[in-house]
Short mmCIF file of C-alpha atoms in Angstrom, two decimals:
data_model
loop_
_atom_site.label_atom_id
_atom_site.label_comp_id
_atom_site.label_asym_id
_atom_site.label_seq_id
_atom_site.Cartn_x
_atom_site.Cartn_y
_atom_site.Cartn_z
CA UNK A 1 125.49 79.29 81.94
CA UNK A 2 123.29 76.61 82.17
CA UNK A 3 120.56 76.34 85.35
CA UNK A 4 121.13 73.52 87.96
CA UNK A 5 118.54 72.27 89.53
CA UNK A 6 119.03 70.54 92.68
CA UNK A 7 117.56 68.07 95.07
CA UNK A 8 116.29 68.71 98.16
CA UNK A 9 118.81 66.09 99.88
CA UNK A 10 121.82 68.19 98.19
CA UNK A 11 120.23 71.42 99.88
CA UNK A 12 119.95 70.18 103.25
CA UNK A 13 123.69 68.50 103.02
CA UNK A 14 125.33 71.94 101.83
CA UNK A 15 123.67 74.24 104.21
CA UNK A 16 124.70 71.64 107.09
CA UNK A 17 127.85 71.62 106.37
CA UNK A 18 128.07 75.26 106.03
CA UNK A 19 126.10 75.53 109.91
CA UNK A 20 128.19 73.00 111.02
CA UNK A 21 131.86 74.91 110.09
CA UNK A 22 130.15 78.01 110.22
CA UNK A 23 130.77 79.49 107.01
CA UNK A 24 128.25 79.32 104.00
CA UNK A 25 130.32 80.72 101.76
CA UNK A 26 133.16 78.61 101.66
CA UNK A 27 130.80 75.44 101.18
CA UNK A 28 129.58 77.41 98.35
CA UNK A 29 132.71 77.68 96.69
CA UNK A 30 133.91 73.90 97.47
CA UNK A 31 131.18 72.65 95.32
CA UNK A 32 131.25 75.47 92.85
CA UNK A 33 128.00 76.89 93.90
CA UNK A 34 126.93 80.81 94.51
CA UNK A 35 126.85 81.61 98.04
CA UNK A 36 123.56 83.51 97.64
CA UNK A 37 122.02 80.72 96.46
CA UNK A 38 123.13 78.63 99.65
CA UNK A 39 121.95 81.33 102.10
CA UNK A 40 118.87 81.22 100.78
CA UNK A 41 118.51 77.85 101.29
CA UNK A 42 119.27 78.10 104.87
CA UNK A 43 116.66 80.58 104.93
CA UNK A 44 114.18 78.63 103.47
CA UNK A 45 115.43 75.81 105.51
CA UNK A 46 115.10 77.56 108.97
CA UNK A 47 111.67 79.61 108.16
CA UNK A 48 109.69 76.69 106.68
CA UNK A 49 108.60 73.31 107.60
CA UNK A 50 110.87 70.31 105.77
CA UNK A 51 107.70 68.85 104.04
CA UNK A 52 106.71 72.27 102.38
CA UNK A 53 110.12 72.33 100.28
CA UNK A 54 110.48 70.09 97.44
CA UNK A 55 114.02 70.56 95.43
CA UNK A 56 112.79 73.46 93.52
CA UNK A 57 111.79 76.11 96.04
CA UNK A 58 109.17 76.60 98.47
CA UNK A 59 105.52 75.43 97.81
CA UNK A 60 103.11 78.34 99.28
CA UNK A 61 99.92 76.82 100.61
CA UNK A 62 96.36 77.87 98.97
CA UNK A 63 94.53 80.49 100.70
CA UNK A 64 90.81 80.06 100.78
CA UNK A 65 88.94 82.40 101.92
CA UNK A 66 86.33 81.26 104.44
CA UNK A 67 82.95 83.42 105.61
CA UNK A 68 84.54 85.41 108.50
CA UNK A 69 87.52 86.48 105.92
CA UNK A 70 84.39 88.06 103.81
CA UNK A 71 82.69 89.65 106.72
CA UNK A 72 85.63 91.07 107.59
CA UNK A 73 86.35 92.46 103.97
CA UNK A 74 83.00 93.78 103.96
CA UNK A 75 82.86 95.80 107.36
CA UNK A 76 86.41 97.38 106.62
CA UNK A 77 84.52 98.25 102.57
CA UNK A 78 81.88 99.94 104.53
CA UNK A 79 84.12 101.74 106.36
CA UNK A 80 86.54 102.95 103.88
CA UNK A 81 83.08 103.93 101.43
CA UNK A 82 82.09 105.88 104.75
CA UNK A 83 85.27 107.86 104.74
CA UNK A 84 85.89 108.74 100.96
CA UNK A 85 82.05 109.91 101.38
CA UNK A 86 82.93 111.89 104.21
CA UNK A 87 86.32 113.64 102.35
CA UNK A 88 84.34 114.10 99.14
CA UNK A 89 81.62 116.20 101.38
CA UNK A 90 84.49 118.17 102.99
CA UNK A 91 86.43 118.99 99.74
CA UNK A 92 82.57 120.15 98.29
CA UNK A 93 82.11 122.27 101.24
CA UNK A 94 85.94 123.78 101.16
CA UNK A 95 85.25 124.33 97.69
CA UNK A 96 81.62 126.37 97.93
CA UNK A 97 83.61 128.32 100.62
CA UNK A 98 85.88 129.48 98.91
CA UNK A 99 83.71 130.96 95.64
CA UNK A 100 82.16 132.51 98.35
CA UNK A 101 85.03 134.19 100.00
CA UNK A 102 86.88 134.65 96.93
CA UNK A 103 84.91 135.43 94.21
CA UNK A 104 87.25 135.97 92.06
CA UNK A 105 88.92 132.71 92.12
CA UNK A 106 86.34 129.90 90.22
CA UNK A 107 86.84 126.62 90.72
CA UNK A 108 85.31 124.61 88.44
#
């Protein structure tokens, strides 16, 4: 089966004639198309803004990362070092506890 690739135009016809008779699937089938492949245009078509879509999909924007992002990153780091710190002294102190308590049973 060979991949069709269609034009943004073509999108926005099908999945308005689909809204406006209120069935998706039926346009689907009356130009030979899957209906998954229309819903998910109206998807994209409802969730993102008509300029982002070209007629392959959905163009995601660039994140870039600006200086609060990092000083963000870096207090939640700290805090998240602090804590595995904080477990690692617990488990050590479990751990001596128990040889002492229990002799018998060694963990190495």
């Amino acid at each position: 089966m060979k991949k069709m690739q269609y034009d943004l135009n073509f999108k926005k016809m099908v999945v308005a004639k689909g809204k406006e008779i209120g069935n998706m699937t039926a346009v689907a089938r009356q130009h030979e198309i899957d209906p998954k492949m229309v819903l998910r245009w109206a998807r994209e078509l409802n969730r993102k803004d008509l300029d982002q879509l070209d007629g392959n999909g959905v163009k995601q924007s660039k994140f870039v990362p600006t200086a609060e992002d990092y000083a963000q990153l870096e207090k939640e780091n700290e805090k998240l070092k602090k804590l595995f710190a904080e477990q690692a002294l617990e488990r050590d102190i479990l751990k001596d506890l128990l040889k002492k308590t229990n002799p018998h049973l060694r963990i190495k």
